[in-house]
PDB file of C-alpha atoms in Angstrom:
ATOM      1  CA  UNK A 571       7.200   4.989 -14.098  1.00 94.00           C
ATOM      2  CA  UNK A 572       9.907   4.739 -17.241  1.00 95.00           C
ATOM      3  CA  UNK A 573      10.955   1.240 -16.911  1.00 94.00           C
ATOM      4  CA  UNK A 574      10.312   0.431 -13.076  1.00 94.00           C
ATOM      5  CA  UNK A 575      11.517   4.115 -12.411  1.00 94.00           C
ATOM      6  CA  UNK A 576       9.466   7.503 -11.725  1.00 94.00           C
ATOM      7  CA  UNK A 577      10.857  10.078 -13.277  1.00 93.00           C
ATOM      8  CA  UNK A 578       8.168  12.819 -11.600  1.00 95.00           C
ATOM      9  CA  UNK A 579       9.350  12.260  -8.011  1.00 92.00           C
ATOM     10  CA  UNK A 580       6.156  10.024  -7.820  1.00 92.00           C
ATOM     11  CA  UNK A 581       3.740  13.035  -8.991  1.00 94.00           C
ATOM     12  CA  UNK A 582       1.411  12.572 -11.820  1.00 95.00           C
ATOM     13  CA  UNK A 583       2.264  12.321 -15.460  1.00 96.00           C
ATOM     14  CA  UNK A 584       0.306  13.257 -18.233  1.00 97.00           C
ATOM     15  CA  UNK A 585       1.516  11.970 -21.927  1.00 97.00           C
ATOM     16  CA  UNK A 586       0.547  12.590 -25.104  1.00 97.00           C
ATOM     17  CA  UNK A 587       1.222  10.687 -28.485  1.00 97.00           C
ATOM     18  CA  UNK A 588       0.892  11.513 -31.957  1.00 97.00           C
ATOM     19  CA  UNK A 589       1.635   8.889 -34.731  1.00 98.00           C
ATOM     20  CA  UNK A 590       1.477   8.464 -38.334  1.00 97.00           C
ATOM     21  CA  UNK A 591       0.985   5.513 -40.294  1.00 97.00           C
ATOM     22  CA  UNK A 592       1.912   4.589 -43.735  1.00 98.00           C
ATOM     23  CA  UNK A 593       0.649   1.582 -45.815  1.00 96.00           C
ATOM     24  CA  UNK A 594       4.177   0.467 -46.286  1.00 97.00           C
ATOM     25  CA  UNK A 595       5.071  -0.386 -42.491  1.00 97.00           C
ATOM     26  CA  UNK A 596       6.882   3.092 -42.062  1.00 98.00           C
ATOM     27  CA  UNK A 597       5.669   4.975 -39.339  1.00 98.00           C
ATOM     28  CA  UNK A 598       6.476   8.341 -37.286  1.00 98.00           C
ATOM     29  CA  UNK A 599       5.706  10.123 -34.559  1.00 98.00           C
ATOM     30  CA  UNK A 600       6.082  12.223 -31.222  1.00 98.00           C
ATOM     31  CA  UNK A 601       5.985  11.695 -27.925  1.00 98.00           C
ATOM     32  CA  UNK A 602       5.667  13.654 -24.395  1.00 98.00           C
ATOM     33  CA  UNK A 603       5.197  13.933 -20.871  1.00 98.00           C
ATOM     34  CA  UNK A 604       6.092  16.136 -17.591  1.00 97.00           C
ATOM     35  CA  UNK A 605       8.973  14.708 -15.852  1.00 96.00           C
ATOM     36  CA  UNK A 606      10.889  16.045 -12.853  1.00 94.00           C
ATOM     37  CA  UNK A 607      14.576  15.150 -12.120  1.00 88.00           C
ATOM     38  CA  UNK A 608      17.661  17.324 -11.454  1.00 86.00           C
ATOM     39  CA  UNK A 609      21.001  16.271 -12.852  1.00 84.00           C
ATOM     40  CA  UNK A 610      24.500  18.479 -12.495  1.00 83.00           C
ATOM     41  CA  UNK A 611      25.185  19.884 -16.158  1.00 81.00           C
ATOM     42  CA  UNK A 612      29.224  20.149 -17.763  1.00 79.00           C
ATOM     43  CA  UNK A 613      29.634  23.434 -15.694  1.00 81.00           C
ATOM     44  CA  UNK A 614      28.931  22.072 -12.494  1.00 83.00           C
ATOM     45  CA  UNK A 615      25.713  23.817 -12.132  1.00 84.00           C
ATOM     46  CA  UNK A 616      22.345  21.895 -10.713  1.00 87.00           C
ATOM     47  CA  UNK A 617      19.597  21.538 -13.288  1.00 90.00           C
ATOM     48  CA  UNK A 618      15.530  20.335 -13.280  1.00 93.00           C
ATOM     49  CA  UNK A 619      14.212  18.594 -16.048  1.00 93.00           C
ATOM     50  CA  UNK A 620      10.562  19.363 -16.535  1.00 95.00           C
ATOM     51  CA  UNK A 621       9.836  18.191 -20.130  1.00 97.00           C
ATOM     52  CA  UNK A 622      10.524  15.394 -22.525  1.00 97.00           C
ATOM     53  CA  UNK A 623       9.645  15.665 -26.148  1.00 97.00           C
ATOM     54  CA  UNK A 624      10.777  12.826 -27.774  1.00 98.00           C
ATOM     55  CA  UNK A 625       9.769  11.759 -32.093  1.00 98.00           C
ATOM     56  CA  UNK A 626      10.749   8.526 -33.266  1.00 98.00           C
ATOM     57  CA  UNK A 627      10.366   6.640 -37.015  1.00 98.00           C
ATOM     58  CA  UNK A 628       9.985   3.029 -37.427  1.00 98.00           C
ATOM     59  CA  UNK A 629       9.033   0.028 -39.637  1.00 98.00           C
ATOM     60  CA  UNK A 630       6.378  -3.014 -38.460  1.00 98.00           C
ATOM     61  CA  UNK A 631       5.344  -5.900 -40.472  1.00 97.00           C
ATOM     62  CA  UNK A 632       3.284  -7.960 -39.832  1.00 95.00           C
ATOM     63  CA  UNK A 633       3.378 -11.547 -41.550  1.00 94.00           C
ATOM     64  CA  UNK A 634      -0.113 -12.739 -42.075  1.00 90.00           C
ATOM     65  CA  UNK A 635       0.702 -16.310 -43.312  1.00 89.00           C
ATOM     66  CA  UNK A 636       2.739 -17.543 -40.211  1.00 88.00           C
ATOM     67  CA  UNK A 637       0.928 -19.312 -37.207  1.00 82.00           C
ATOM     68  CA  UNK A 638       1.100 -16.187 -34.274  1.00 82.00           C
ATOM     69  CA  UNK A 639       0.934 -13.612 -36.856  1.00 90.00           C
ATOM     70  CA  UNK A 640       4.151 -12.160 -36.046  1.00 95.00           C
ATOM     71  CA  UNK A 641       5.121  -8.397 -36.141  1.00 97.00           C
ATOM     72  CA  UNK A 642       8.433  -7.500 -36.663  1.00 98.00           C
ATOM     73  CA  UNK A 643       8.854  -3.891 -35.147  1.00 98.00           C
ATOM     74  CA  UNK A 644      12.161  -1.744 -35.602  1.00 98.00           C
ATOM     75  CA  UNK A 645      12.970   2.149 -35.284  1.00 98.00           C
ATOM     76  CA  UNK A 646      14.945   4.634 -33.543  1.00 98.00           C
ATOM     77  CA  UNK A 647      13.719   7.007 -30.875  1.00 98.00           C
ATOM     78  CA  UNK A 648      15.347  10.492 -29.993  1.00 98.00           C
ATOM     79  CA  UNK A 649      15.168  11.225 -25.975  1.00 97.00           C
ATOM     80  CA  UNK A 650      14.783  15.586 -26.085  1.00 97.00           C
ATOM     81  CA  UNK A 651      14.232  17.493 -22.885  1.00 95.00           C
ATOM     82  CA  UNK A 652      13.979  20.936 -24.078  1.00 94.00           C
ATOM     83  CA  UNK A 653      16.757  23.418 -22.549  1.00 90.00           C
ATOM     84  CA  UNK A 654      18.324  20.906 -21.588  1.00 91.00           C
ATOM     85  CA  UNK A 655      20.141  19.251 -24.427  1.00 88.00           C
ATOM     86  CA  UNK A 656      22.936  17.875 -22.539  1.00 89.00           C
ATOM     87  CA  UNK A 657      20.715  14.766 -21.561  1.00 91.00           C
ATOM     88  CA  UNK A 658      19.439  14.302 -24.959  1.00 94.00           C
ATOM     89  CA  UNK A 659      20.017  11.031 -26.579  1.00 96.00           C
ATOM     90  CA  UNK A 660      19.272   8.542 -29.333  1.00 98.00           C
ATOM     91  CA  UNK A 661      18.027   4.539 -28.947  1.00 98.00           C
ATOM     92  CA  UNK A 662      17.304   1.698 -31.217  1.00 98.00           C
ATOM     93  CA  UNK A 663      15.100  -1.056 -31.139  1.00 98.00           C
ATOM     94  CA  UNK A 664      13.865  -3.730 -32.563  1.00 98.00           C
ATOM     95  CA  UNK A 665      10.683  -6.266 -31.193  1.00 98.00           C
ATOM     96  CA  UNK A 666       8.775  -9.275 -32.656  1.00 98.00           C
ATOM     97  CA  UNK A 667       5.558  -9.689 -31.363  1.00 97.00           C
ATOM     98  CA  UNK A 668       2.665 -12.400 -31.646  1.00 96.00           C
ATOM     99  CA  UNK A 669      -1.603 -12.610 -31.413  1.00 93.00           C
ATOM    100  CA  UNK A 670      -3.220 -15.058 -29.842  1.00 91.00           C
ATOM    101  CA  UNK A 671      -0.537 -17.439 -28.964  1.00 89.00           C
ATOM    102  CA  UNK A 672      -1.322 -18.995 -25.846  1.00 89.00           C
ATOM    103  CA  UNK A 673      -5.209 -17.701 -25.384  1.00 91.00           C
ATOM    104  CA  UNK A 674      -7.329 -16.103 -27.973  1.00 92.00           C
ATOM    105  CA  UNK A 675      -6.685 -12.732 -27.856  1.00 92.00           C
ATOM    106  CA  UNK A 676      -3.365 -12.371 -26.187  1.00 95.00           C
ATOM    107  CA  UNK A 677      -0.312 -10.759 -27.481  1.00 96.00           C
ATOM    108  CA  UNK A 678       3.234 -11.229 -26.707  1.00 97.00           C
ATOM    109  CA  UNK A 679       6.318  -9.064 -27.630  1.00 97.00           C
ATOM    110  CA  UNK A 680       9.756  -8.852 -27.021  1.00 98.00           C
ATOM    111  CA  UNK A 681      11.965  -6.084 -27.419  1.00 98.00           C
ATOM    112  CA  UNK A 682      15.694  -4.912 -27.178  1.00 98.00           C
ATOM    113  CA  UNK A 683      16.941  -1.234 -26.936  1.00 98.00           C
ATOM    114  CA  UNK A 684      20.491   0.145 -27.666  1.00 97.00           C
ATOM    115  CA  UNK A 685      22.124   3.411 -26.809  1.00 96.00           C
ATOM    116  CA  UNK A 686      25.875   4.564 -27.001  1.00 94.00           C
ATOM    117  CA  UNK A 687      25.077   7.820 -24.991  1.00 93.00           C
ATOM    118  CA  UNK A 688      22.554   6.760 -22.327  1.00 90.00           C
ATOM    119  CA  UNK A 689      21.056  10.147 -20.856  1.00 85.00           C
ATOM    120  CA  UNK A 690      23.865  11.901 -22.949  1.00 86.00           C
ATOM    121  CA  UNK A 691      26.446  10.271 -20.689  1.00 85.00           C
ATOM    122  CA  UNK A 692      28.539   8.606 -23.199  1.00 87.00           C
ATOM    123  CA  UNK A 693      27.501   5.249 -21.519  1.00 89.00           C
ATOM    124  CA  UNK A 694      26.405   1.977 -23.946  1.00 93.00           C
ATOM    125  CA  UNK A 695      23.606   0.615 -22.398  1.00 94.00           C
ATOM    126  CA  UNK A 696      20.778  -1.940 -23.413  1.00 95.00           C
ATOM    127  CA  UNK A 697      17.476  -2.873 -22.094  1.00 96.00           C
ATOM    128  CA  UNK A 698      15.381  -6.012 -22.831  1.00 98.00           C
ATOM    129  CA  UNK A 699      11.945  -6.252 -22.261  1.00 98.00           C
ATOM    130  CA  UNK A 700       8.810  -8.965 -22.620  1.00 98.00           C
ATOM    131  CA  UNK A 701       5.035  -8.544 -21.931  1.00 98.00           C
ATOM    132  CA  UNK A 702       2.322 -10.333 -22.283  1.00 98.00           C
ATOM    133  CA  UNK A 703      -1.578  -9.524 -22.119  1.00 97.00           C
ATOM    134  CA  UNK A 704      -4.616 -11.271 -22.173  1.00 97.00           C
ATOM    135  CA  UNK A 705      -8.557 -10.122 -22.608  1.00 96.00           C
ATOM    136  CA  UNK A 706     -10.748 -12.237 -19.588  1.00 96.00           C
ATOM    137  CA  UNK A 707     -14.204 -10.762 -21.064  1.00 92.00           C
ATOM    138  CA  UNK A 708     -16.664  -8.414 -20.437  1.00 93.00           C
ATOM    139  CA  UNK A 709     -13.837  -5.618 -20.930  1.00 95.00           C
ATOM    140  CA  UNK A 710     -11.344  -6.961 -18.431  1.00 97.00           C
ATOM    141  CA  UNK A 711      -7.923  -8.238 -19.275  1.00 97.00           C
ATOM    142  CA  UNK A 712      -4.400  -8.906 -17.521  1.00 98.00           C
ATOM    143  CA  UNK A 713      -1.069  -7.834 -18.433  1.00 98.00           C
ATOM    144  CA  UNK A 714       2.250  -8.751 -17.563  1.00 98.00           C
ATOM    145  CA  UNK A 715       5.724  -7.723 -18.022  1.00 98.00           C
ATOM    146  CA  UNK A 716       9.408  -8.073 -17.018  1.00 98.00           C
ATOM    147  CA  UNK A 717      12.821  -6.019 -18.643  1.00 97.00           C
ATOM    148  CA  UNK A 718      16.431  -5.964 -17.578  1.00 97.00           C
ATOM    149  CA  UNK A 719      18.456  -2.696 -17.776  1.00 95.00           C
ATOM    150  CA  UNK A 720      22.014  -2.935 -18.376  1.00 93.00           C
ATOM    151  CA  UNK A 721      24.690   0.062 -18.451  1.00 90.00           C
ATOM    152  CA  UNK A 722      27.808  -1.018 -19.830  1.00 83.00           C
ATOM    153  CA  UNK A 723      30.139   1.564 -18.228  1.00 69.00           C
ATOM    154  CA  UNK A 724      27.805   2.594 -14.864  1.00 60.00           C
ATOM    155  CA  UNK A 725      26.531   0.381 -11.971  1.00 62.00           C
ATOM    156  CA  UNK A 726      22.813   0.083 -13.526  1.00 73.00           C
ATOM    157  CA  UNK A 727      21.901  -3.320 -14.135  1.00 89.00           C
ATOM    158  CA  UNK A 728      18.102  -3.085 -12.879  1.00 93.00           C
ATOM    159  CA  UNK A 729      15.029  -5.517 -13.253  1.00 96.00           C
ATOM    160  CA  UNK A 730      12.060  -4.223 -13.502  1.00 97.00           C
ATOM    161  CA  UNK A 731       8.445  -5.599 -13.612  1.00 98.00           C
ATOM    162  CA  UNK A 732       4.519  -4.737 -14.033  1.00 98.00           C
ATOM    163  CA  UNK A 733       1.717  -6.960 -13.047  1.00 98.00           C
ATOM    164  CA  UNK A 734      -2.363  -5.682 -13.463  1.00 98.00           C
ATOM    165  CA  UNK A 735      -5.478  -5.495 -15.155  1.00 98.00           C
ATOM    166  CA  UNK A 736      -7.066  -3.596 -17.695  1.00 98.00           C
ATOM    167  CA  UNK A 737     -10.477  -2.576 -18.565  1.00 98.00           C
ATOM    168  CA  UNK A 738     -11.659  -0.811 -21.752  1.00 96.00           C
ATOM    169  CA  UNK A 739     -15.024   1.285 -21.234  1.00 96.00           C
ATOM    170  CA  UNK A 740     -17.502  -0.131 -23.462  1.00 90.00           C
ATOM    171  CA  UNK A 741     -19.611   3.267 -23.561  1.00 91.00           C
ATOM    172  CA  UNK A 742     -16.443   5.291 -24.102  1.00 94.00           C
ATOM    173  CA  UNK A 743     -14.165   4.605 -27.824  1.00 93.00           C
ATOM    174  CA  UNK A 744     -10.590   4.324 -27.311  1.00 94.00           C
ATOM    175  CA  UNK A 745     -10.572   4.729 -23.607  1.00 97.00           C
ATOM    176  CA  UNK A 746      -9.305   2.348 -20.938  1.00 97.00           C
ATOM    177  CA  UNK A 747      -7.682   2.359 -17.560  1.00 98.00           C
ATOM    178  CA  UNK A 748      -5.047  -0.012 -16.141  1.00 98.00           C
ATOM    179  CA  UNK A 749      -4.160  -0.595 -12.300  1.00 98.00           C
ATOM    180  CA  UNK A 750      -0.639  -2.303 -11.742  1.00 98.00           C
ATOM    181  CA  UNK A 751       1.865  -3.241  -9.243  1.00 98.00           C
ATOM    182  CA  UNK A 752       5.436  -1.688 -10.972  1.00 97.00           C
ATOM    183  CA  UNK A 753       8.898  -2.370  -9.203  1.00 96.00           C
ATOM    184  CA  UNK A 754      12.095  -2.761  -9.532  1.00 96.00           C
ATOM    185  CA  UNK A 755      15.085  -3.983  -7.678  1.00 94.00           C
ATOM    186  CA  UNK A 756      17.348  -1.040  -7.293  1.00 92.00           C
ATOM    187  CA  UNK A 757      19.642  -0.689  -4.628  1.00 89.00           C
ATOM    188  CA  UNK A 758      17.491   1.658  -2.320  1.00 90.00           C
ATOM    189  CA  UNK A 759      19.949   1.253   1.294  1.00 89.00           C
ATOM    190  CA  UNK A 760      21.009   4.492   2.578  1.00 90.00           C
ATOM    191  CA  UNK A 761      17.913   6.310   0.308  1.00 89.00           C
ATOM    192  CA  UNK A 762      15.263   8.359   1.611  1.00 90.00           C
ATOM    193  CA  UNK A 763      11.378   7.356   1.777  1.00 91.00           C
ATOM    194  CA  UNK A 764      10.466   9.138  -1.328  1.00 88.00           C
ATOM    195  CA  UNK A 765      13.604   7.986  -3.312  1.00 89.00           C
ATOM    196  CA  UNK A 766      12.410   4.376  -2.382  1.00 93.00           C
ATOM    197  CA  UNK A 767       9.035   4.829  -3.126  1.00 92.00           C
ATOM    198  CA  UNK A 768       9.672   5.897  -6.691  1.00 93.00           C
ATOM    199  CA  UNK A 769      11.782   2.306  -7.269  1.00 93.00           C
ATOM    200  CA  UNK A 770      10.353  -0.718  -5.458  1.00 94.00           C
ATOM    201  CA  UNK A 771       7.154  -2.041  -5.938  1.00 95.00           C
ATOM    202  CA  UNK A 772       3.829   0.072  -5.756  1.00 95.00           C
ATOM    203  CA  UNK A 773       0.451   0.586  -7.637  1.00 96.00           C
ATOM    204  CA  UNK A 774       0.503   2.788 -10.370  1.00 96.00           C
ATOM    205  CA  UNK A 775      -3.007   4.185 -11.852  1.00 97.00           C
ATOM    206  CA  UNK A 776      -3.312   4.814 -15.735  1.00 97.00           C
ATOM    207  CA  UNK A 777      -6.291   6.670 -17.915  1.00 97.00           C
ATOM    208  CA  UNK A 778      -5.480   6.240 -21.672  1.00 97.00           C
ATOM    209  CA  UNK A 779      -7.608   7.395 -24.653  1.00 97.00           C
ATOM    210  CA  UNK A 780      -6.608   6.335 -28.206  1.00 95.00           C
ATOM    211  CA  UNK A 781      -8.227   8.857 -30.581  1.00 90.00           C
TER     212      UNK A 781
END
């Protein structure tokens, strides 16, 4: 799910990330996954999108000193799907985020994204988005989150939401799994069973491994 939404017609995803880090805060990387959605391109001809490739460069800082240790957190992020250009498209962001603010632990962040050509449309469009997570012990945790999708010149204005818990493997570095209920409260009336079950609320599985 991309922000409440599948975007593999509810099959399987698999995403890799690679990122580098600089002592100065700068930092770059790439993104990718499988996706599979069709979309009509400028000639009038049907298209599937199987691929998105996407690098991105940033700046964090993090400012030791003040209570929450905050992070400030800003970039840009290119959206590429490979033969497919027309849907390519850039967004900015920028996110403060805070350790061990409510429980010891915890983090909280809050970001905003902009684009002036959402999906290559030409459309502005922002999208807000908090989260919070928290460790319960013995590798468990929870994690929580909640964003608002606005298009400025379309009829998307969508919340969406995650609720689960986590577990890191204590035998295995850098790997952890996370069950959560995802959702979102598109307009699904008229839509067929598969369209709805990609949009409202359903469990969604995750194996990650940080290297």
């Amino acid at each position: 799910r991309f922000r409440g939404l599948t975007q593999t017609q509810n099959d399987p995803a698999v995403q890799v990330g690679f990122q580098l880090d600089h002592s100065t805060g700068l930092y770059a990387g790439v993104w990718g996954s499988n996706v599979n959605y069709e979309y009509e391109d400028k000639h009038g001809v049907d298209q599937t999108v199987h691929l998105e490739l996407d690098p991105y460069i940033g700046y964090t800082k993090t400012f030791e000193n003040v209570a929450g240790k905050p992070t400030l957190d800003v970039g840009i992020w290119y959206y590429a799907y490979p033969g497919h250009g027309d849907n390519n498209f850039v967004e900015y962001y920028a996110g403060v985020g805070f350790e061990s603010l409510v429980a010891e632990g915890d983090s909280v962040s809050t970001y905003v994204y902009y684009t002036d050509d959402n999906l290559g449309a030409g459309d502005d469009a922002w999208y807000l988005n908090a989260s919070y997570s928290v460790p319960f012990g013995a590798g468990f945790g929870g994690v929580a989150a909640v964003g608002f999708n606005d298009v400025k010149n379309g009829s998307d204005h969508v919340w969406d939401w995650k609720v689960g818990a986590t577990y890191e493997f204590q035998s295995i570095s850098g790997f952890s799994a996370e069950l959560a209920a995802v959702g979102t409260d598109t307009e699904t009336k008229g839509e067929s069973s598969a369209y709805k079950r990609g949009v409202e609320t359903g469990a969604v599985f995750t194996l990650m491994k940080s290297l």
